[in-house]
mmCIF file of C-alpha atoms in Angstrom:
data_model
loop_
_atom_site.group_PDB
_atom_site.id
_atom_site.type_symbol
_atom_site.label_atom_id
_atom_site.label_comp_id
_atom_site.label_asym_id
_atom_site.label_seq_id
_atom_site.Cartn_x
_atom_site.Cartn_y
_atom_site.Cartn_z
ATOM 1 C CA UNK A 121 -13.080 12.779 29.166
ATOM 2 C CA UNK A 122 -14.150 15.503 26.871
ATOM 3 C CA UNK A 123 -10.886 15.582 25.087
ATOM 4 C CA UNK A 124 -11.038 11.435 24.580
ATOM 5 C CA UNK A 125 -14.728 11.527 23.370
ATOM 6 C CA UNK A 126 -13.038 14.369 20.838
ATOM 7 C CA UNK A 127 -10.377 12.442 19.625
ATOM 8 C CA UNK A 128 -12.336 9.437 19.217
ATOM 9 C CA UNK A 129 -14.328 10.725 17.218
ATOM 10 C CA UNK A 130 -11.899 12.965 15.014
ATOM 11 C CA UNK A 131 -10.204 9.536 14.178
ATOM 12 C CA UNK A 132 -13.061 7.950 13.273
ATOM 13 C CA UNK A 133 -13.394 10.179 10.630
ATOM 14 C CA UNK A 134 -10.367 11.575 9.692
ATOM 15 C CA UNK A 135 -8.967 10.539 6.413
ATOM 16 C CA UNK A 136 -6.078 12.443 6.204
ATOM 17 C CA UNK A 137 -3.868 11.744 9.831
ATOM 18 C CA UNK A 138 -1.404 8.509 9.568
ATOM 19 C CA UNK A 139 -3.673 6.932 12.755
ATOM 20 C CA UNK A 140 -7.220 8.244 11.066
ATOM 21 C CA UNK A 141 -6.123 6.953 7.755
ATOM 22 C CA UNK A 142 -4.864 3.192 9.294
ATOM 23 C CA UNK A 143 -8.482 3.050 11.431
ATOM 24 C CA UNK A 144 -10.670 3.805 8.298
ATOM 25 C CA UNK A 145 -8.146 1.270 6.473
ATOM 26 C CA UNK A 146 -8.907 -1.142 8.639
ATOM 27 C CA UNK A 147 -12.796 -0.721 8.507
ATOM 28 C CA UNK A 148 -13.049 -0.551 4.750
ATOM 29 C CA UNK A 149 -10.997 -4.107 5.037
ATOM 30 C CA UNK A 150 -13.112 -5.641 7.366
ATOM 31 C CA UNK A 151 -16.064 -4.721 5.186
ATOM 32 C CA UNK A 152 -14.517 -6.525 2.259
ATOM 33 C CA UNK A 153 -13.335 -9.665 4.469
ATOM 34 C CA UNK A 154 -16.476 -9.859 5.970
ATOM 35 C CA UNK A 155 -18.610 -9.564 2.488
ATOM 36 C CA UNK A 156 -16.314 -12.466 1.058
ATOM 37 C CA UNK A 157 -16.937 -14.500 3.795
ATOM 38 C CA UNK A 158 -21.142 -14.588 3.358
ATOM 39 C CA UNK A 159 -19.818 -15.341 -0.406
ATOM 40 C CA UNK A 160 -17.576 -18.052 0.666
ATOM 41 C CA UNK A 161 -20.524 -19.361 2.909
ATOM 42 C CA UNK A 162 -22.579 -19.785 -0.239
ATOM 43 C CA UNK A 163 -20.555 -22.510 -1.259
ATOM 44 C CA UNK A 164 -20.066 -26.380 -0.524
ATOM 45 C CA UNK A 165 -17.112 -25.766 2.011
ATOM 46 C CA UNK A 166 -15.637 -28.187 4.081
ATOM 47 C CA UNK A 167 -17.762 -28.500 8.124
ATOM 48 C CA UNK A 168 -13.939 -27.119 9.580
ATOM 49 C CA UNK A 169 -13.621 -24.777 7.413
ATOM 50 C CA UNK A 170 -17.034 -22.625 8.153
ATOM 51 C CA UNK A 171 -16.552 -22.982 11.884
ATOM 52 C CA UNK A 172 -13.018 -20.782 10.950
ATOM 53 C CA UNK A 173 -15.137 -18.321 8.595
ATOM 54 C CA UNK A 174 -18.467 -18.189 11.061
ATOM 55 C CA UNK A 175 -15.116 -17.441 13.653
ATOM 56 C CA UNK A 176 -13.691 -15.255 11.929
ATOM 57 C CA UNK A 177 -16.957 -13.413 11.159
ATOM 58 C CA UNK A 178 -18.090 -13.315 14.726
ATOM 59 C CA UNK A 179 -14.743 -11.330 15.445
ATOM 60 C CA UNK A 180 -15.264 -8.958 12.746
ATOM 61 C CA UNK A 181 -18.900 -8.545 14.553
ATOM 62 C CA UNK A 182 -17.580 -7.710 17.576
ATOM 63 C CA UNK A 183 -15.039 -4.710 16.314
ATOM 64 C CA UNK A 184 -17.798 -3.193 13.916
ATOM 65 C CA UNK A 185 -19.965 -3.132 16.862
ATOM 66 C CA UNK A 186 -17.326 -1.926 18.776
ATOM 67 C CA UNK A 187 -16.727 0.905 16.152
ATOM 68 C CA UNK A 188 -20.355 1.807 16.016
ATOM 69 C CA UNK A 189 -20.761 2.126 19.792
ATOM 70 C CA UNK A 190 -17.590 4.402 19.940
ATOM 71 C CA UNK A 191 -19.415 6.528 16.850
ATOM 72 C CA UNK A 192 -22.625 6.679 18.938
ATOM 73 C CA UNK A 193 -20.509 7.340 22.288
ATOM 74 C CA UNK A 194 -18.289 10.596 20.647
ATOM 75 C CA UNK A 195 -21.269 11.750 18.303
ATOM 76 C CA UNK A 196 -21.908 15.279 19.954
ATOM 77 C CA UNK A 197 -25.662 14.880 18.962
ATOM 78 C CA UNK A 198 -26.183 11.451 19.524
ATOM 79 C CA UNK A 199 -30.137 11.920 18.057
ATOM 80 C CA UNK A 200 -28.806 13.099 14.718
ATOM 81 C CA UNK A 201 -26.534 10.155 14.445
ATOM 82 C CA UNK A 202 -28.628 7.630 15.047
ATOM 83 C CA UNK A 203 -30.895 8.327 12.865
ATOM 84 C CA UNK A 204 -27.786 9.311 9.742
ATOM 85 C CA UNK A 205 -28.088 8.001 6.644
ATOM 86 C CA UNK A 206 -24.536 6.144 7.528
ATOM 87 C CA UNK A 207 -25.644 5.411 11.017
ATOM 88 C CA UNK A 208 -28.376 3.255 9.896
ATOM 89 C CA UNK A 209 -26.225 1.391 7.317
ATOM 90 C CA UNK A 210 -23.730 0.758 10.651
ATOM 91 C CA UNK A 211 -26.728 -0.660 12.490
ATOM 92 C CA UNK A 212 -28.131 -2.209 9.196
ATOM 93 C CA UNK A 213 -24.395 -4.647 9.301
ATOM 94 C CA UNK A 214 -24.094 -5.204 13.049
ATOM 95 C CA UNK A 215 -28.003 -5.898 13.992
ATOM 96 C CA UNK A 216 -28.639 -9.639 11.936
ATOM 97 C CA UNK A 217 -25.720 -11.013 14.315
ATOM 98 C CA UNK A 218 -26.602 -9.128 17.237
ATOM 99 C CA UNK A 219 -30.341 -10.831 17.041
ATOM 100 C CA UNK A 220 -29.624 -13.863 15.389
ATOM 101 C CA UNK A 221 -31.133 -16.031 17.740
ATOM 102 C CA UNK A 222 -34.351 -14.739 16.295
ATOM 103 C CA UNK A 223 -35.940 -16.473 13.051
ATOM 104 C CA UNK A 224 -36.638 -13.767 11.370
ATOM 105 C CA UNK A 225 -36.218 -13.649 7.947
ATOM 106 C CA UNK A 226 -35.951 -9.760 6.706
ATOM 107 C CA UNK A 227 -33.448 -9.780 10.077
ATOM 108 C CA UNK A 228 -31.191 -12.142 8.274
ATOM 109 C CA UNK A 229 -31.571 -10.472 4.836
ATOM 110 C CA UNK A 230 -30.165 -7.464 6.470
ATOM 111 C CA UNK A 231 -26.348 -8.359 6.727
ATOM 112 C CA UNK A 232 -26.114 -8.529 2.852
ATOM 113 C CA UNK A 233 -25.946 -4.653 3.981
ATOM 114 C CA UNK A 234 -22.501 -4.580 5.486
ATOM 115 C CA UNK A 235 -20.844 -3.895 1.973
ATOM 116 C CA UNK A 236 -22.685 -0.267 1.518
ATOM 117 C CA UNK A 237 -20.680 0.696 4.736
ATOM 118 C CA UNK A 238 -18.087 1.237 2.016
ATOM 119 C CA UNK A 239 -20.009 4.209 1.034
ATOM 120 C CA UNK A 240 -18.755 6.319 3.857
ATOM 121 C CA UNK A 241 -15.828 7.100 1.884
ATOM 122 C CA UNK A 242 -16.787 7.210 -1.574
ATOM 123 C CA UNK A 243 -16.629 11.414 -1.753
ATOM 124 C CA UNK A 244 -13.434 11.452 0.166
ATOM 125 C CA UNK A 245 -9.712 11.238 -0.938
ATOM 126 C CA UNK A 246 -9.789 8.262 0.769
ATOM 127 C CA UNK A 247 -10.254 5.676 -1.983
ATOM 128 C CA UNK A 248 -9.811 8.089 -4.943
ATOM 129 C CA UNK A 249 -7.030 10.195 -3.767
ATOM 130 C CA UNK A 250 -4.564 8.571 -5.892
ATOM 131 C CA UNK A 251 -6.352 9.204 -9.256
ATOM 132 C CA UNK A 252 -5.658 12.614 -10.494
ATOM 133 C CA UNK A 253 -8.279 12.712 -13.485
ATOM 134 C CA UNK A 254 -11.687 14.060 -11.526
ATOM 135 C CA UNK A 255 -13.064 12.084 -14.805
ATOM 136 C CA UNK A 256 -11.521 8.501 -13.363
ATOM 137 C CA UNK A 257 -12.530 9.273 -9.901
ATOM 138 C CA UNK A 258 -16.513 9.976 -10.949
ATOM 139 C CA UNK A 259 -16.219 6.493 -13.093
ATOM 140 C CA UNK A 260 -14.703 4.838 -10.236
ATOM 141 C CA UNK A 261 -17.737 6.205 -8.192
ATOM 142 C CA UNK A 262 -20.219 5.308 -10.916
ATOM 143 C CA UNK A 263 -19.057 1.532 -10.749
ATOM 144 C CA UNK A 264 -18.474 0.890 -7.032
ATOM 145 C CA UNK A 265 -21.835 2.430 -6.716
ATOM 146 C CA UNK A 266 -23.431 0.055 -9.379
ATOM 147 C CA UNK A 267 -21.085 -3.018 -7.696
ATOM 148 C CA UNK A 268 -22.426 -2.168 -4.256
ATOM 149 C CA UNK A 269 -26.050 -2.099 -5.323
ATOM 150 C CA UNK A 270 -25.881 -5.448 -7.064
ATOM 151 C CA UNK A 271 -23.968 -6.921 -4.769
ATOM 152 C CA UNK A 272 -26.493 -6.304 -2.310
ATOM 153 C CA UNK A 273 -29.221 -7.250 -4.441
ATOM 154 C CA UNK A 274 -27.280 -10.469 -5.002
ATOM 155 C CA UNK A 275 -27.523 -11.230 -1.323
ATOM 156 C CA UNK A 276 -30.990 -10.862 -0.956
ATOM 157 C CA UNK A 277 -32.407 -12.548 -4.323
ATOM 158 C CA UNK A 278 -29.958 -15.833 -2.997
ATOM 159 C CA UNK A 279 -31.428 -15.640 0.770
ATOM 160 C CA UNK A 280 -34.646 -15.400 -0.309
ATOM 161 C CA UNK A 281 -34.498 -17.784 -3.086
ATOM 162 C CA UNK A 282 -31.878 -20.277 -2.024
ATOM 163 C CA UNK A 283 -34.285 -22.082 0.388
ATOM 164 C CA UNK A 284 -37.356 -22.721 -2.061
ATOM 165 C CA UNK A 285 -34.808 -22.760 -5.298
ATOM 166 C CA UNK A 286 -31.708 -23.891 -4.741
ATOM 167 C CA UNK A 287 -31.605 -25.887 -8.362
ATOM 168 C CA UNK A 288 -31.287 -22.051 -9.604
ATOM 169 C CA UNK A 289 -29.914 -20.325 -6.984
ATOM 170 C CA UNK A 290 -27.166 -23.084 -5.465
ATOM 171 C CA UNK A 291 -24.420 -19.922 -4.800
ATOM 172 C CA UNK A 292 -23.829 -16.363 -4.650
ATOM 173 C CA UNK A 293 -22.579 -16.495 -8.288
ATOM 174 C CA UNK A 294 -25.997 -17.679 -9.787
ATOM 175 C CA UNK A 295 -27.698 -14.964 -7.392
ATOM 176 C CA UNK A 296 -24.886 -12.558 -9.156
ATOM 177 C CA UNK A 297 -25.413 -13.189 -12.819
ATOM 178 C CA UNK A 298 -29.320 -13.079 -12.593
ATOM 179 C CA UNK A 299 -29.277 -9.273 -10.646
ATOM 180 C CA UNK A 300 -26.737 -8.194 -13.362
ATOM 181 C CA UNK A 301 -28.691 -9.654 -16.139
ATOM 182 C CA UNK A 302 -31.852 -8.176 -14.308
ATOM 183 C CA UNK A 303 -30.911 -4.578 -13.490
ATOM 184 C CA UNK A 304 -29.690 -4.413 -17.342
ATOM 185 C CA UNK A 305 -32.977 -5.506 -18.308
ATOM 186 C CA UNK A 306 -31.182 -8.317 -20.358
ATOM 187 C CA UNK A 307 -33.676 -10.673 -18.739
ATOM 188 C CA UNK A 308 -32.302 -14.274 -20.285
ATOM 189 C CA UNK A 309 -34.909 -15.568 -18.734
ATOM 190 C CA UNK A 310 -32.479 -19.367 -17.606
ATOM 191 C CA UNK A 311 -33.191 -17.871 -13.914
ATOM 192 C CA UNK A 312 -36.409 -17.490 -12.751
ATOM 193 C CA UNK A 313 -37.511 -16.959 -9.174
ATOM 194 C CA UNK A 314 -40.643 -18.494 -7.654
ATOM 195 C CA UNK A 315 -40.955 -17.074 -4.192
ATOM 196 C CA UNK A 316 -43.724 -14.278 -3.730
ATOM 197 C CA UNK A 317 -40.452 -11.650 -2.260
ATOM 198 C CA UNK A 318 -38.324 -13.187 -4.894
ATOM 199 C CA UNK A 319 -40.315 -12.171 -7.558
ATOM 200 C CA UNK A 320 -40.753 -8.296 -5.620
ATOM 201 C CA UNK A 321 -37.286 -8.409 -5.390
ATOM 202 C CA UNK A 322 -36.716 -8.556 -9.263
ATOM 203 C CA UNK A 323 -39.059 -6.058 -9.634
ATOM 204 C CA UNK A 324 -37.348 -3.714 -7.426
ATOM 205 C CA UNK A 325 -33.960 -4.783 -9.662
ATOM 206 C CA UNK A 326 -35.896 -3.751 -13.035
ATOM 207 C CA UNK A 327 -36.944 -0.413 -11.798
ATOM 208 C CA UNK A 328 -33.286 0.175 -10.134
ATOM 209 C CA UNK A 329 -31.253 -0.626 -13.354
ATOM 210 C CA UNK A 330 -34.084 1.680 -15.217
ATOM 211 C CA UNK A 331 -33.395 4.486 -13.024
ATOM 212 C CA UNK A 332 -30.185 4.108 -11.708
ATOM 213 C CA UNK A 333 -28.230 3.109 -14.665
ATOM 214 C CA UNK A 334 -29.042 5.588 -17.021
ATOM 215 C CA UNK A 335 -28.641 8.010 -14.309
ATOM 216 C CA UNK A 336 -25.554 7.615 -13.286
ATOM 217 C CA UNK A 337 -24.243 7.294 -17.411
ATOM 218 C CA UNK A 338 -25.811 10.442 -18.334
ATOM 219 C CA UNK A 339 -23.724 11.786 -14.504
ATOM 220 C CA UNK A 340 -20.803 10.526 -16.589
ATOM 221 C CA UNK A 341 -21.515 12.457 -19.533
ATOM 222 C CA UNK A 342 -21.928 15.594 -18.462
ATOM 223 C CA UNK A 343 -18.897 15.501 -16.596
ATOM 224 C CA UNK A 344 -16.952 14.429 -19.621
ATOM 225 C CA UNK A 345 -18.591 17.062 -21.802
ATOM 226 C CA UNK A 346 -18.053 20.114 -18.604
ATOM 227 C CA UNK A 347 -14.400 18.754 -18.389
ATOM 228 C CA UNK A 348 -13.755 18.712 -22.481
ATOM 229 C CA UNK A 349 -11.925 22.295 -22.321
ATOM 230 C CA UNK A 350 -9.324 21.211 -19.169
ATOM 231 C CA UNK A 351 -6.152 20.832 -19.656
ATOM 232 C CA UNK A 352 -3.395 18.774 -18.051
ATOM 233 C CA UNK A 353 -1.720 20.849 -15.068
ATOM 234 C CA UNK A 354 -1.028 18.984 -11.822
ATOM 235 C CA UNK A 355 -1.809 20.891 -8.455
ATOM 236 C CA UNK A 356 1.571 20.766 -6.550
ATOM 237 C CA UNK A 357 -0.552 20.583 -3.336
ATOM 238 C CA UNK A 358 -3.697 17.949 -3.658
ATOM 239 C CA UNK A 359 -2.686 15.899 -6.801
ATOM 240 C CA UNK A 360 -5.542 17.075 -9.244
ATOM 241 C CA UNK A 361 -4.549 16.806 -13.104
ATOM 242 C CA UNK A 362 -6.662 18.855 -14.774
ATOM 243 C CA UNK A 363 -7.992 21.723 -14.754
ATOM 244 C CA UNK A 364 -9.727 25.018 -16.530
ATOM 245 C CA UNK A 365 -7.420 25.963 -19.445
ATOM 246 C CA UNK A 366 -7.612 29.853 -17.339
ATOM 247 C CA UNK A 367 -7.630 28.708 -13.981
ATOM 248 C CA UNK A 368 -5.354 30.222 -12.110
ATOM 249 C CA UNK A 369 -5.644 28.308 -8.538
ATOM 250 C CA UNK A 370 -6.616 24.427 -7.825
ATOM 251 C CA UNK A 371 -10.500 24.096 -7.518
ATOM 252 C CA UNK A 372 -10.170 21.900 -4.922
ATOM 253 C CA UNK A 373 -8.199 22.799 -2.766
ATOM 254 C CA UNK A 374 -6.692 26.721 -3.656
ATOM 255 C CA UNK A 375 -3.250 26.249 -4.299
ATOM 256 C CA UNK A 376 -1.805 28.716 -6.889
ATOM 257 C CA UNK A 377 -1.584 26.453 -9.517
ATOM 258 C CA UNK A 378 1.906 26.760 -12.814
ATOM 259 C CA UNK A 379 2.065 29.640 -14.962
ATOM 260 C CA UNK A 380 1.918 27.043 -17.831
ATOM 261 C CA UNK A 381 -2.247 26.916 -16.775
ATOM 262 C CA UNK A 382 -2.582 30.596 -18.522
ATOM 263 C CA UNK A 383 -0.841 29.617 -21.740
ATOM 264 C CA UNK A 384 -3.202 29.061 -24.368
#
């Protein structure tokens, strides 16, 4: 039993094993599926086909909370877990369907969620370990980070503002293009909300795209200027293309690195 509960949960979050590899694979496609299908549901589809997507989503339910009772179940410290940062983004994408029978708004607002579960691998070699340049992986970061936020936003501006708007907010694309032109404090002002939380909601967008934007630029920056005196030399071992012009082993992972990295 002890050796199942630690294999479980070595798989669950291993990233570099074939099998660990093929079950995160798996989850970080379900995530996408599942986000396109509250997109596709935002839309005039036909009465057959949103029985297949609600069916298809319902099955997707099922294996995430699957996955997050097999988390909870191996977690050594199941207290700690629980209350994790990606714990509570887990529960945050299972609990709207799990209680859905319940009207409750701020319940339902909740599975716009489900596409932050992506952030469980954004500091891994998971999604980045193909790009060599640590300058391409931190951009990649930067923008799935500023997607993910929107995105979310997105989902909560149209739930909220769909109902009492729809003339403005008929589909997730409207919702879209006013959080984009909102966080970048464009402000066209062709979308308006009227709902009491709608308008909170923008608020909350302003201050994000004041903070976070700028932020996560000047992040950008300073990696470009720290990374200014690297030069090209790819680690034989882990992939990573550049590195100090006197560096001698891999920063990331310690291999010995070419002679050619000590040439001036």
């Amino acid at each position: 039993m002890l050796l199942n509960r630690a294999k479980i949960e070595f798989y669950l979050t291993d990233l570099e094993t074939p099998i660990g590899k093929a079950i995160n694979l798996t989850i970080a496609s379900l995530v996408l599926l599942s986000s396109g299908i509250f997109v596709a549901e935002t839309y005039n589809i036909s009465r057959d086909a949103r029985l297949e997507v609600r069916a298809l989503d319902t099955c997707i339910l099922i294996i995430f909370t699957i996955e997050y009772a097999l988390r909870l179940w191996s977690s050594e410290n199941k207290l700690k877990y629980i209350f994790s940062f990606y714990s509570i983004i887990d529960l945050m994408a299972i609990l709207p369907s799990l209680i859905g029978f319940v009207d409750i708004r701020f319940i339902r607002l909740l599975r716009w969620f489900r596409i932050l579960r992506l952030l469980r691998f954004i500091d891994s070699k998971f999604l980045f370990g193909t790009i060599s340049n640590e300058d391409g992986v931190i951009f990649t970061r930067i923008l799935f980070t500023l997607f993910a936020i929107i995105f979310v936003y997105s989902g909560l501006i149209y739930q909220v503002e769909h109902p009492v708007n729809p003339q403005n907010f008929g589909t997730f694309l409207d919702a879209f293009y006013f959080s984009v032109v909102t966080m970048t404090t464009v402000g066209f002002g062709d979308l308006t909300p009227i709902s009491e939380l709608g308008r909170l909601l923008t608020v909350l967008m302003i201050l994000t795209g004041v903070a976070l934007i700028p932020w996560q630029v000047g992040d950008l920056i300073k990696r470009l200027v720290k990374t200014a005196n690297q030069v090209e030399n790819v680690c034989s071992s882990c992939g990573l293309g550049f590195h100090d012009a006197d560096a001698e082993y891999c920063k990331r992972c310690g291999t010995k690195l070419p002679v050619k990295s000590l040439q001036p």
